[in-house]
Amino acid sequence: MGGYDQTLEPFLWRAETIYPDREVVARTHEGINRYTYAEYADRTRQLANALDGFGIGEGDRVGTFCWNHDRHFETYFGVPNMGAQLHTINPLLPDKHIQHIVEDASDRLIFLDPSLAEKLGSASDPDAFESVEQFVVVGSTVPDVSLEPLTDYESFVSDQSTEYDWPELSEDDMAGMCYTSGTTGKPKGVEYTQQMMWSHTMAMLTPQALGIEDSDVVMPVVPMFHVNAWGMPFTATAAGAKQVFPGPAPEPADLASLIEEEGVTITAGVPTVWLGLLEYMKENEVDLSSLEQIVIGGAAAPKAVIEQYDEFGVDVIHAWGMTETSPVGTVSRLTPALTDAAFDTKVDKWGKQGLIMPGIEFKVVDDDGSEIPHDGEAFGELLVRGPWVTTEYYERPHANETDFDGSWLRTGDIVTVDDDGYIEIVDRAEDVIKSGGEWISSQELENAIMAHEDVSEAAVIGVDHDRWQERPVAMIVVADDVDREMLTDELKTMLQEEYPKWWLPDGFEFIDEIPKTATGKFSKMDLREQYEGKELLEEDAPADAAPEDD
Ligand code: ADP
């Protein structure tokens, strides 16, 4: 047929050609680095020459173990443009997962930050990392760690020529790779083709998604080691925007000063980052006047955060995604019919995970595989498919059988869809409670219980039940001086007002703490294991635990 493939290289070419003087700024281990797209593009070609000289070629995997900075960004185009595959590794994972990931992906070379060298070293027992032929420290000092052979980035790159003929690649060539965080088992590898990254970038550029323009100043706080910082470095390059990278473990004070000094207009990260900045702003004067949008994702954006930033004139753009979806799948923007709606209605919509991005499709199905009505009430599992949604995991045939339905990815997220098309996550598939053939959202009950001032933490889990399959039990953490009996009565009354009778927990257990995962989320898997086989249901629990009895 002949034709033109969808690859990343034209984005870099355009930025260098049209915006040679636009800046790339990074907070690094050694201070602020600043250069232009013209210089950046030269650096990517020097990097390609260095990798080429080392013997890295098309199809080889190159790992990174780095924070968000200019050198890491150089690998973002330098590695995929030469036909190799960029494998970003998450340093926050447990050692055994890091070991598994590097071995599973057979990385040949790894770039690592000096401050993360010890972590990578400790993840490597004597037989681990056999595939890795070279470690390259991205900094001027080479730390004393057991990783060998070890060199530093500038020695590796800076003497190389700035000329490099990028090969003509196919859009099916592998460009990127990232592993899921493995909450329910070993991390699973997701590979991104050139075409997946190209189409995700183009969709992210649309006003329905981030709508980034050349006049924007873009600062991804979301780590570049996890799902390409939500693709922002690619999208910003495609737009010709100025880029700002916040560097190793940025604190709220670092973010505030970068926003002020560099004139950041759009930034992105998980909710805790933006809660942290709000806290910091209570004690410190921060000028947010340049900032127009904060993209929040990875976990639900609390409505209070959306409202507080709105007071500063900053729009919170709530987005949902997964490693498997490159990663952005939905964005909560208002449709024209809602632009004049009451503020509360708008906040309600912004608080949802949002509308499906142009280019991908979704459906929501119940246990029998039937599609649920879009009424904002019924819920089921979200399935998605599209150009930047993966259709398989790397060398995981078992997961490929269970997590995909043909071209559809089973997201494991349980959602509602309202009549305006806004998707809202109500639970994870493994946590939703199935009672009498209907589903109860454990997250909703938890949030309702945690709204009581005496409750510090609460998790709701499903417990096996002869008649109803499963029934909800609330596991609650309170201070020592709280009267538990009185609290239980109050919670029952409170929940009764808001929820149908069959949703009410059949047991209220008071426990010392709720087990957490490595990333600080409640680990209901551990909680369920701890309480397996224990008698948790109250004897006089209601017999009407299904909707038809309500
Ligand atoms: P993992 O590495 O575990 O796959 P991801 O970073 O891919 O982690 O996380 C994907 C999951 O995170 C989604 O399936 C969803 O449960 C949750 N998630 C992502 N964005 C949001 C959001 N805006 N609101 C609520 N949950 C979210």
Coordinates of C-alpha atoms and ligand atoms in Angstrom, one line a residue:
M1 CA 0.0 0.0 0.0
G2 CA 2.7 2.5 0.9
G3 CA 1.8 5.2 3.3
Y4 CA 2.9 7.1 6.4
D5 CA 3.2 5.5 9.8
Q6 CA 2.1 7.1 13.0
T7 CA 5.3 7.6 15.0
L8 CA 6.7 10.0 17.6
E9 CA 9.5 11.5 15.6
P10 CA 7.5 14.2 13.7
F11 CA 6.5 15.7 17.1
L12 CA 10.2 16.3 18.0
W13 CA 11.0 17.5 14.5
R14 CA 8.2 20.0 14.6
A15 CA 9.1 21.3 18.1
E16 CA 12.7 21.8 16.9
T17 CA 11.7 23.4 13.6
I18 CA 8.9 25.7 14.7
Y19 CA 9.8 26.4 18.3
P20 CA 13.6 26.1 18.5
D21 CA 13.8 28.7 21.3
R22 CA 11.0 27.5 23.5
E23 CA 12.4 26.4 26.8
V24 CA 12.8 23.1 28.7
V25 CA 13.5 23.7 32.4
A26 CA 14.3 21.2 35.1
R27 CA 14.9 21.1 38.8
T28 CA 17.7 18.6 39.2
H29 CA 19.9 17.1 41.8
E30 CA 22.4 19.8 40.8
G31 CA 20.2 22.9 40.5
I32 CA 18.0 24.3 37.7
N33 CA 18.9 23.3 34.2
R34 CA 17.5 25.3 31.3
Y35 CA 17.8 24.8 27.6
T36 CA 15.8 25.1 24.3
Y37 CA 14.0 22.6 22.1
A38 CA 16.9 23.1 19.6
E39 CA 19.4 22.0 22.2
Y40 CA 17.1 19.3 23.5
A41 CA 16.8 17.8 20.0
D42 CA 20.6 17.8 19.7
R43 CA 20.8 16.0 23.0
T44 CA 18.3 13.3 21.9
R45 CA 20.5 12.6 18.9
Q46 CA 23.7 12.5 21.0
L47 CA 21.9 10.0 23.2
A48 CA 20.9 7.9 20.2
N49 CA 24.6 7.9 19.0
A50 CA 25.7 6.8 22.4
L51 CA 23.2 4.0 22.6
D52 CA 24.0 3.0 19.0
G53 CA 27.7 2.9 19.8
F54 CA 27.0 0.7 22.8
G55 CA 25.2 -1.7 20.5
I56 CA 21.6 -0.9 21.4
G57 CA 19.4 -1.3 18.3
E58 CA 15.8 -1.7 17.2
G59 CA 13.8 -3.8 19.5
D60 CA 16.1 -3.6 22.5
R61 CA 14.8 -2.4 25.9
V62 CA 16.3 0.5 27.7
G63 CA 15.2 1.1 31.3
T64 CA 14.9 4.3 33.3
F65 CA 14.8 4.6 37.1
C66 CA 14.5 8.4 37.4
W67 CA 12.5 11.4 38.6
N68 CA 11.1 14.0 36.3
H69 CA 13.9 16.0 34.7
D70 CA 15.5 17.0 31.4
R71 CA 17.8 13.9 31.1
H72 CA 14.9 11.6 31.7
F73 CA 13.0 13.6 29.0
E74 CA 15.9 13.1 26.6
T75 CA 15.3 9.3 26.8
Y76 CA 11.6 9.9 26.0
F77 CA 12.3 10.7 22.4
G78 CA 15.9 9.6 22.1
V79 CA 15.1 5.9 22.8
P80 CA 11.9 5.3 20.9
N81 CA 13.0 7.4 17.9
M82 CA 16.0 5.1 17.3
G83 CA 13.7 2.1 17.4
A84 CA 14.5 0.9 20.9
Q85 CA 11.9 0.5 23.6
L86 CA 11.8 2.9 26.6
H87 CA 10.9 0.9 29.8
T88 CA 10.2 3.3 32.7
I89 CA 10.6 1.5 36.1
N90 CA 8.8 2.7 39.2
P91 CA 11.2 3.1 42.1
L92 CA 8.4 3.1 44.6
L93 CA 7.7 -0.5 44.1
P94 CA 8.9 -3.2 46.5
D95 CA 12.4 -4.6 45.7
K96 CA 11.1 -8.0 44.6
H97 CA 8.8 -6.3 42.1
I98 CA 11.6 -4.2 40.7
Q99 CA 13.7 -7.3 40.3
H100 CA 10.9 -9.1 38.6
I101 CA 10.2 -6.2 36.2
V102 CA 13.9 -5.8 35.1
E103 CA 14.3 -9.5 34.5
D104 CA 10.9 -9.9 32.8
A105 CA 11.6 -7.0 30.4
S106 CA 15.3 -8.1 29.9
D107 CA 16.5 -4.5 29.9
R108 CA 19.9 -4.2 28.4
L109 CA 20.8 -0.8 29.8
I110 CA 19.4 1.3 32.7
F111 CA 19.6 5.0 33.3
L112 CA 19.2 5.8 37.0
D113 CA 19.2 8.8 39.3
P114 CA 22.0 9.1 41.9
S115 CA 19.4 9.4 44.7
L116 CA 17.7 6.2 43.5
A117 CA 20.9 4.2 43.0
E118 CA 20.8 2.7 46.5
K119 CA 17.2 1.6 46.0
L120 CA 18.1 -0.1 42.7
G121 CA 21.2 -1.6 44.2
S122 CA 19.2 -3.1 47.1
A123 CA 16.7 -4.6 44.6
S124 CA 19.5 -6.4 42.9
D125 CA 20.7 -9.6 44.6
P126 CA 23.8 -11.2 43.1
D127 CA 22.0 -13.1 40.3
A128 CA 19.5 -10.4 39.5
F129 CA 19.6 -8.0 36.5
E130 CA 21.6 -10.4 34.4
S131 CA 20.3 -8.9 31.2
V132 CA 21.7 -5.4 32.1
E133 CA 25.0 -4.7 30.5
Q134 CA 25.4 -1.1 31.5
F135 CA 24.1 1.2 34.3
V136 CA 24.3 4.9 33.6
V137 CA 23.9 7.4 36.5
V138 CA 22.1 10.6 35.5
G139 CA 24.2 13.0 37.6
S140 CA 27.8 14.1 37.8
T141 CA 28.8 11.9 40.7
V142 CA 28.8 8.1 40.5
P143 CA 27.5 6.7 43.8
D144 CA 29.1 3.7 45.6
V145 CA 26.7 0.9 44.8
S146 CA 27.0 -2.7 43.7
L147 CA 25.6 -2.1 40.2
E148 CA 28.2 -2.8 37.5
P149 CA 29.4 -1.6 35.1
L150 CA 28.5 1.9 36.1
T151 CA 29.2 5.1 34.2
D152 CA 27.7 8.7 34.3
Y153 CA 25.4 10.2 31.8
E154 CA 27.6 13.1 30.6
S155 CA 30.6 10.8 29.9
F156 CA 28.2 8.5 28.0
V157 CA 26.5 11.2 25.9
S158 CA 28.3 14.6 25.7
D159 CA 31.1 13.7 23.3
Q160 CA 28.7 12.2 20.8
S161 CA 27.7 13.9 17.5
T162 CA 24.5 15.9 17.4
E163 CA 23.8 14.4 13.9
Y164 CA 21.8 11.2 13.7
D165 CA 19.5 9.8 11.0
W166 CA 16.5 8.5 12.8
P167 CA 15.4 5.3 11.1
E168 CA 12.1 5.0 9.4
L169 CA 10.0 3.0 11.8
S170 CA 6.8 1.1 11.6
E171 CA 3.9 2.3 13.8
D172 CA 3.7 -1.2 15.1
D173 CA 7.2 -1.0 16.5
M174 CA 7.4 -1.1 20.3
A175 CA 8.2 2.4 21.7
G176 CA 7.4 2.2 25.4
M177 CA 6.7 -0.2 28.3
C178 CA 5.4 0.2 31.8
Y179 CA 4.3 -2.3 34.5
T180 CA 1.1 -2.1 36.5
S181 CA 1.7 -1.6 40.2
G182 CA 0.7 -5.2 41.0
T183 CA -1.8 -4.6 43.8
T184 CA -3.3 -8.0 43.2
G185 CA -0.2 -10.0 42.3
K186 CA 3.0 -9.7 40.3
P187 CA 3.2 -6.5 38.2
K188 CA 2.1 -7.1 34.6
G189 CA 3.9 -5.5 31.6
V190 CA 2.1 -3.3 29.2
E191 CA 3.8 -2.4 25.9
Y192 CA 3.1 0.7 23.9
T193 CA 3.6 0.8 20.2
Q194 CA 4.6 3.9 18.3
Q195 CA 1.0 4.2 17.1
M196 CA -0.5 3.9 20.6
M197 CA 1.7 6.7 21.8
W198 CA 1.1 8.8 18.7
S199 CA -2.7 8.5 19.0
H200 CA -2.7 9.1 22.8
T201 CA -0.7 12.3 22.1
M202 CA -3.1 13.5 19.5
A203 CA -6.2 12.9 21.6
M204 CA -4.6 14.6 24.6
L205 CA -4.0 17.7 22.5
T206 CA -7.7 18.1 21.8
P207 CA -9.7 20.6 23.9
Q208 CA -11.8 17.6 25.1
A209 CA -8.7 16.4 26.9
L210 CA -5.9 18.8 27.9
G211 CA -6.1 21.2 25.0
I212 CA -2.4 22.2 25.4
E213 CA -1.2 25.1 23.2
D214 CA 2.2 26.4 22.2
S215 CA 1.7 29.3 24.7
D216 CA 1.3 26.9 27.6
V217 CA 3.9 26.1 30.3
V218 CA 3.5 22.5 31.2
M219 CA 4.7 20.9 34.5
P220 CA 4.0 17.2 35.0
V221 CA 4.3 16.4 38.7
V222 CA 3.0 12.9 38.0
P223 CA 6.1 10.8 37.8
M224 CA 7.8 10.1 34.5
F225 CA 8.5 6.6 35.8
H226 CA 4.8 5.7 35.8
V227 CA 2.9 5.7 32.5
N228 CA 5.0 8.4 30.9
A229 CA 3.8 11.1 33.3
W230 CA 0.3 10.6 31.7
G231 CA 1.9 11.3 28.3
M232 CA 2.3 15.0 29.1
P233 CA 6.0 15.4 27.9
F234 CA 4.9 14.0 24.5
T235 CA 1.8 16.2 24.3
A236 CA 3.7 19.3 25.4
T237 CA 6.3 18.7 22.7
A238 CA 3.7 18.1 20.1
A239 CA 2.2 21.5 21.0
G240 CA 5.5 23.3 21.2
A241 CA 4.8 24.3 24.8
K242 CA 7.4 25.2 27.4
Q243 CA 8.1 22.3 29.7
V244 CA 9.0 22.4 33.4
F245 CA 10.2 19.3 35.2
P246 CA 10.0 19.4 39.0
G247 CA 12.8 16.9 39.7
P248 CA 13.5 14.5 42.6
A249 CA 10.8 14.2 45.3
P250 CA 9.4 17.7 44.9
E251 CA 7.9 19.3 48.0
P252 CA 5.0 21.8 47.9
A253 CA 7.5 24.6 48.3
D254 CA 9.4 23.4 45.2
L255 CA 6.2 23.3 43.2
A256 CA 5.1 26.7 44.4
S257 CA 8.3 28.3 43.4
L258 CA 8.4 26.6 39.9
I259 CA 4.8 27.7 39.3
E260 CA 5.7 31.3 40.2
E261 CA 9.1 31.6 38.6
E262 CA 8.4 29.7 35.4
G263 CA 4.8 30.8 34.9
V264 CA 3.3 27.3 34.8
T265 CA -0.1 27.3 33.2
I266 CA -1.0 23.6 33.4
T267 CA 0.2 20.9 35.8
A268 CA -0.9 17.4 36.7
G269 CA -0.6 14.9 39.6
V270 CA -2.4 12.6 42.1
P271 CA -4.8 14.2 44.6
T272 CA -2.3 14.1 47.6
V273 CA 0.1 16.4 45.7
W274 CA -2.6 19.1 45.4
L275 CA -3.9 18.7 48.9
G276 CA -0.3 19.2 50.0
L277 CA 0.0 22.4 48.0
L278 CA -3.3 23.7 49.6
E279 CA -1.9 22.9 53.1
Y280 CA 1.3 24.8 52.2
M281 CA -0.7 27.8 51.0
K282 CA -2.4 28.2 54.4
E283 CA 1.0 29.1 55.9
N284 CA 2.7 30.6 52.9
E285 CA 2.0 33.3 50.3
V286 CA 1.8 31.6 46.9
D287 CA 1.0 33.3 43.6
L288 CA -1.0 31.0 41.5
S289 CA -2.0 33.6 39.0
S290 CA -0.3 32.0 36.0
L291 CA -1.9 28.6 36.7
E292 CA -5.0 27.8 34.6
Q293 CA -5.5 24.0 35.0
I294 CA -4.5 21.2 37.3
V295 CA -5.1 17.7 36.0
I296 CA -6.0 15.3 38.8
G297 CA -6.1 11.6 38.3
G298 CA -4.8 8.2 39.6
A299 CA -7.4 8.4 42.4
A300 CA -10.6 10.3 42.8
A301 CA -10.3 14.1 43.0
P302 CA -12.1 15.2 46.2
K303 CA -14.8 17.8 45.6
A304 CA -13.4 20.0 48.3
V305 CA -10.1 20.2 46.4
I306 CA -11.9 21.1 43.2
E307 CA -13.9 23.9 45.0
Q308 CA -10.8 25.3 46.8
Y309 CA -8.8 25.6 43.6
D310 CA -11.8 27.1 41.9
E311 CA -11.6 29.9 44.4
F312 CA -8.1 30.7 43.2
G313 CA -9.3 30.7 39.6
V314 CA -7.7 27.3 38.8
D315 CA -9.8 24.7 36.9
V316 CA -9.3 21.1 38.2
I317 CA -9.5 18.7 35.3
H318 CA -10.4 15.3 36.6
A319 CA -9.1 12.4 34.5
W320 CA -9.2 8.6 34.8
G321 CA -6.8 6.1 33.3
M322 CA -4.7 3.0 33.7
T323 CA -1.3 1.8 32.7
E324 CA -3.2 -0.3 30.2
T325 CA -4.8 2.8 28.6
S326 CA -1.5 4.7 27.9
P327 CA -2.9 6.0 30.4
V328 CA -5.7 8.6 29.9
G329 CA -9.2 7.3 29.1
T330 CA -11.7 9.8 30.4
V331 CA -11.6 13.5 31.2
S332 CA -14.2 15.5 33.1
R333 CA -14.9 18.6 31.0
L334 CA -18.3 20.2 30.9
T335 CA -20.5 19.7 27.8
P336 CA -22.1 22.9 26.4
A337 CA -25.4 22.0 28.0
L338 CA -23.7 22.3 31.4
T339 CA -21.7 25.4 31.1
D340 CA -24.5 27.5 32.6
A341 CA -25.5 25.0 35.2
A342 CA -25.5 25.8 38.9
F343 CA -22.0 25.6 40.5
D344 CA -23.0 22.5 42.6
T345 CA -24.0 20.7 39.5
K346 CA -20.7 21.5 37.8
V347 CA -18.7 20.4 40.9
D348 CA -20.8 17.2 40.8
K349 CA -19.7 16.5 37.2
W350 CA -16.1 17.6 37.8
G351 CA -16.0 15.1 40.7
K352 CA -16.8 12.3 38.4
Q353 CA -14.1 10.6 36.3
G354 CA -15.7 12.2 33.2
L355 CA -16.4 11.7 29.5
I356 CA -14.7 9.1 27.4
M357 CA -11.9 10.6 25.3
P358 CA -12.6 11.1 21.5
G359 CA -11.2 8.0 19.7
I360 CA -12.0 5.3 22.3
E361 CA -15.2 3.4 23.1
F362 CA -16.6 2.1 26.4
K363 CA -19.4 -0.1 27.6
V364 CA -20.5 -1.0 31.2
V365 CA -21.7 -4.5 31.8
D366 CA -23.2 -6.4 34.8
D367 CA -22.3 -9.9 35.9
D368 CA -24.2 -11.5 33.0
G369 CA -22.5 -9.3 30.4
S370 CA -25.6 -7.2 29.8
E371 CA -25.1 -3.4 29.3
I372 CA -26.4 -1.3 32.2
P373 CA -28.7 1.7 31.7
H374 CA -27.0 5.2 31.7
D375 CA -29.1 6.5 34.6
G376 CA -26.3 7.3 37.1
E377 CA -27.6 4.6 39.5
A378 CA -27.0 1.2 38.0
F379 CA -23.5 0.0 38.0
G380 CA -21.3 -2.5 36.3
E381 CA -17.7 -3.1 35.1
L382 CA -16.2 -0.6 32.7
L383 CA -14.8 -2.1 29.5
V384 CA -12.8 0.1 27.1
R385 CA -11.2 -0.3 23.7
G386 CA -9.4 2.0 21.2
P387 CA -6.1 2.9 19.5
W388 CA -4.2 3.5 22.7
V389 CA -5.8 0.7 24.8
T390 CA -3.7 -2.4 25.1
T391 CA -5.1 -5.8 24.0
E392 CA -2.7 -8.0 25.9
Y393 CA -0.1 -8.1 28.7
Y394 CA 3.5 -8.9 28.0
E395 CA 4.0 -12.7 28.2
R396 CA 1.1 -13.2 30.6
P397 CA -1.2 -15.6 28.8
H398 CA -3.3 -16.3 31.9
A399 CA -4.1 -12.6 32.5
N400 CA -4.7 -12.2 28.8
E401 CA -7.5 -14.8 29.1
T402 CA -9.2 -13.1 32.1
D403 CA -8.6 -9.4 31.7
F404 CA -9.6 -9.0 28.0
D405 CA -12.8 -9.8 26.2
G406 CA -11.8 -9.7 22.5
S407 CA -10.6 -6.2 21.8
W408 CA -12.2 -4.9 25.1
L409 CA -10.0 -4.4 28.2
R410 CA -11.8 -5.3 31.4
T411 CA -10.7 -2.4 33.6
G412 CA -11.7 -3.9 36.9
D413 CA -13.4 -0.5 37.7
I414 CA -17.0 -0.6 38.7
V415 CA -18.8 2.5 37.5
T416 CA -22.1 4.3 36.9
V417 CA -22.8 6.4 33.8
D418 CA -25.3 9.3 34.1
D419 CA -27.6 10.4 31.4
D420 CA -25.1 13.1 30.3
G421 CA -22.5 10.3 29.7
Y422 CA -20.3 11.1 32.7
I423 CA -18.6 8.0 34.1
E424 CA -18.1 7.7 37.9
I425 CA -16.1 5.0 39.6
V426 CA -17.9 3.5 42.6
D427 CA -15.6 0.6 43.4
R428 CA -12.9 -1.9 42.2
A429 CA -14.3 -5.2 40.9
E430 CA -12.5 -7.2 43.6
D431 CA -14.1 -5.0 46.4
V432 CA -17.7 -4.6 45.2
I433 CA -20.1 -6.7 47.4
K434 CA -22.4 -9.0 45.6
S435 CA -25.6 -9.5 47.7
G436 CA -28.6 -11.4 46.4
G437 CA -27.4 -10.9 42.8
E438 CA -27.1 -7.2 43.1
W439 CA -24.0 -5.1 43.8
I440 CA -23.2 -2.8 46.7
S441 CA -20.4 -0.3 46.5
S442 CA -18.0 -0.7 49.3
Q443 CA -16.4 2.6 48.6
E444 CA -19.7 4.5 49.0
L445 CA -20.4 2.9 52.3
E446 CA -16.8 3.6 53.5
N447 CA -17.1 7.3 52.6
A448 CA -20.4 7.6 54.3
I449 CA -19.0 6.0 57.5
M450 CA -15.8 8.0 57.4
A451 CA -18.0 11.2 57.3
H452 CA -18.8 10.6 61.0
E453 CA -16.5 12.7 63.1
D454 CA -15.6 9.8 65.5
V455 CA -14.4 7.5 62.7
S456 CA -10.7 7.7 61.8
E457 CA -10.7 5.1 59.1
A458 CA -13.2 2.6 57.7
A459 CA -13.2 -0.2 55.2
V460 CA -16.2 -2.2 54.1
I461 CA -15.6 -5.8 52.9
G462 CA -17.9 -8.6 51.7
V463 CA -18.3 -11.6 53.9
D464 CA -19.6 -15.0 52.6
H465 CA -23.3 -15.6 53.3
D466 CA -25.3 -18.8 52.7
R467 CA -28.4 -17.1 51.4
W468 CA -27.2 -13.8 49.9
Q469 CA -23.7 -14.9 48.6
E470 CA -22.0 -11.9 50.4
R471 CA -23.0 -9.3 52.9
P472 CA -21.1 -6.1 53.8
V473 CA -19.2 -5.7 57.1
A474 CA -17.7 -2.4 58.2
M475 CA -14.2 -2.5 59.8
I476 CA -13.8 0.7 61.7
V477 CA -10.9 2.4 63.5
V478 CA -11.7 4.9 66.3
A479 CA -9.9 6.5 69.2
D480 CA -9.9 4.6 72.5
D481 CA -12.4 6.9 74.3
V482 CA -15.2 6.5 71.7
D483 CA -18.3 4.7 72.9
R484 CA -18.5 1.9 70.3
E485 CA -22.1 0.9 70.9
M486 CA -23.4 4.4 70.6
L487 CA -21.3 5.0 67.5
T488 CA -22.7 1.8 65.9
D489 CA -26.3 2.9 66.5
E490 CA -25.5 6.4 65.1
L491 CA -23.9 4.9 62.0
K492 CA -26.9 2.6 61.4
T493 CA -29.3 5.5 61.7
M494 CA -27.2 7.6 59.4
L495 CA -26.8 4.9 56.7
Q496 CA -30.5 4.1 56.8
E497 CA -31.3 7.6 55.8
E498 CA -29.1 7.5 52.8
Y499 CA -29.2 3.9 51.5
P500 CA -31.7 1.1 50.9
K501 CA -31.9 -1.4 53.8
W502 CA -30.2 -4.2 51.9
W503 CA -27.0 -2.0 51.6
L504 CA -26.7 -1.7 55.4
P505 CA -23.7 -3.6 56.8
D506 CA -24.5 -6.7 58.8
G507 CA -21.6 -6.2 61.1
F508 CA -19.6 -3.4 62.6
E509 CA -16.1 -4.5 63.8
F510 CA -13.7 -2.2 65.6
I511 CA -10.1 -2.9 64.7
D512 CA -6.7 -1.2 65.5
E513 CA -5.8 -0.3 62.0
I514 CA -6.6 -1.0 58.3
P515 CA -3.7 -2.6 56.5
K516 CA -2.2 -0.5 53.7
T517 CA -0.5 -1.2 50.4
A518 CA 3.0 0.2 49.5
T519 CA 1.3 3.3 48.0
G520 CA -0.8 3.9 51.1
K521 CA -4.1 2.7 49.8
F522 CA -6.3 0.5 52.0
S523 CA -5.4 -3.2 51.3
K524 CA -8.8 -4.9 51.4
M525 CA -7.1 -8.1 50.2
D526 CA -5.0 -8.2 53.4
L527 CA -8.1 -7.2 55.5
R528 CA -10.2 -10.0 54.0
E529 CA -7.3 -12.5 54.6
Q530 CA -7.0 -11.4 58.2
Y531 CA -10.6 -11.9 58.9
E532 CA -11.3 -15.0 56.8
G533 CA -13.4 -17.6 58.7
K534 CA -14.1 -15.2 61.6
E535 CA -17.7 -14.7 62.7
L536 CA -18.4 -11.1 61.6
L537 CA -22.1 -11.0 60.9
E538 CA -24.6 -10.0 63.6
E539 CA -27.0 -12.7 64.5
D540 CA -30.0 -10.5 64.2
A541 CA -28.9 -9.1 60.8
P542 CA -31.9 -8.3 58.6
A543 CA -33.2 -11.1 56.4
D544 CA -34.0 -8.7 53.6
A545 CA -30.6 -8.4 52.0
A546 CA -31.7 -8.2 48.4
P547 CA -33.3 -5.3 46.5
E548 CA -36.7 -7.0 45.9
D549 CA -37.2 -7.2 49.7
D550 CA -36.5 -3.5 50.2
Ligands
ADP1 P1 -1.8 0.0 38.3 O1 -0.4 0.2 38.1 O2 -2.3 -0.6 39.6 O3 -2.6 -0.5 37.1 P2 -2.6 2.5 37.5 O4 -1.8 3.7 37.7 O5 -2.7 1.9 36.1 O6 -2.2 1.4 38.5 O7 -4.1 2.7 38.1 C1 -5.2 2.4 37.5 C2 -6.4 2.4 38.5 O8 -6.3 3.6 39.3 C3 -7.7 2.5 37.8 O9 -8.1 1.3 37.3 C4 -8.6 3.1 38.8 O10 -9.0 2.1 39.7 C5 -7.7 4.0 39.6 N1 -7.9 5.4 39.1 C6 -7.2 6.1 38.1 N2 -7.7 7.3 38.0 C7 -8.7 7.5 38.9 C8 -9.6 8.5 39.2 N3 -9.5 9.7 38.6 N4 -10.5 8.3 40.2 C9 -10.5 7.1 40.8 N5 -9.7 6.1 40.5 C10 -8.8 6.2 39.6

